């Protein structure tokens, strides 16, 4: 029997004491899975990740109800310092490099959870997954391209030996060929390192290809969940996220959008 | 020509001290965006710690100096732990106001204990430390200043470039949220920046104390020199702090030497204003890297 690595029970998240963003979100992640969390802009995907990683706190957000349990331990409202030391690492949305640090120095920051321990092997491992990075170790991250940066921030997360790696929209703004490359690497990390992955994406098509399980969020709630194939075949998902009518043709943007206004799973 | 060289060396040496102390100020600003208005008092604290260790405890010079640095380092950590940590998450302006309060507190304490008198350290630098540069005699205190200054500059350079803790500190200055996401202990980084800042400020206090004597008002006023220095060098550039310090130091001594001692505190600032008109971010202010 597979063991539940992460269990989120009915959490509500409130920012600045008044702005409620999550309204009773539950989800669970089993060890070794790739779980995809989908949803349109503002649905609360990033907020869900921040609730898990503890990054809500510096933004004045709080889990006001429910529980986040990781390996049997309560994690809600703990500090990011503590949570990262349990092996939960969030790779932030929008690629946030340390601009004035070189590629290799950026990667070294990933060792913060085990400062003082050797890290050379981890560097080699990251360069194995992302050979492009190894040719520019001394280059300032601020001068790297979007694709290079995405590789850098995933690699930086890997340096922390994550057991649960949470990737927030890694495909954002990348060319299709790069998206495929990045997703392929995510799959390899999952298979070779045994890293459990939560993948937040707008690109539902790609995400559901590599995921084992999928959740869909709308307005701070989970509105659908199931094994990835099922979510992929769901007619609503096809309409909204894959831009296809049930017959499989690409739909015009207008049609999808008007449909979207009518029905939002609520 | 002798006179010129004399002034140049004096200016460079004092400027170096300004630069080092400004470096501490810049570090706090870079890591936590706090402007530390208690900088001058940290400088004064260093001067008095050394006074205590050398004239009251009567430690050998080297030991007294090391203990002074240690005491300053610990003071820095305590300031962060006791006063600033409770303000985490509050608006920046409160933190900055708190440093104004700290300045008043330290100054009051020092005045209470030592009064407004001018103390001098015993003359401990051996005359043999002076160097003959051609026709110019470089006094021991300047030689010591350069020695200490370069030592610490190299030390911190290596620390920030190669040590993990140094890299974490730079990462927090660069992107605090990303640092948090990787588990960087941001509070420790803040504490360490205050500790290092207090250490370099204290060290500058000792050196300035050797040159001018130790007095609460004088030393805390010298600490205010940090503002022109960093405005000139760029608020967020450590290298800029050093160069800014050197420039202010030279401007001061040359004004004092060639024009009039009473103008030495004025002319440099007039020049400063003109430089800022041309380069509003200071000479070395970081330009935001735009691509990404
Ligand atoms: N710090 C904050 N304070 C107040 N409201 C916030 C904060 N962060 C996010 N929100 C709000 O919470 C809602 C959900 O935001 P979140 O970033 O979680 O959405 P998302 O699903 O990640 O969207 P996207 O796909 O655009 O990244 C939005 O309405 C947003 O305005
Ligand atoms: Mg988001």
GROMACS .gro file of N, CA and C and ligand atoms in nm, chain A residues 45-46 93 168-169, ligand 2:
model
   16
   45UNK      N    1  -0.399   2.849  -0.666
   45UNK     CA    2  -0.298   2.743  -0.675
   45UNK      C    3  -0.171   2.782  -0.600
   46UNK      N    4  -0.121   2.902  -0.630
   46UNK     CA    5   0.001   2.947  -0.564
   46UNK      C    6  -0.020   2.956  -0.413
   93UNK      N    7   0.682   3.072  -0.852
   93UNK     CA    8   0.628   3.116  -0.979
   93UNK      C    9   0.712   3.232  -1.033
  168UNK      N   10   0.583   2.576  -0.939
  168UNK     CA   11   0.473   2.667  -0.969
  168UNK      C   12   0.490   2.722  -1.111
  169UNK      N   13   0.410   2.671  -1.202
  169UNK     CA   14   0.408   2.714  -1.342
  169UNK      C   15   0.546   2.720  -1.407
  560LIG    MG1   16   0.003   3.135  -0.919
   0.00000   0.00000   0.00000
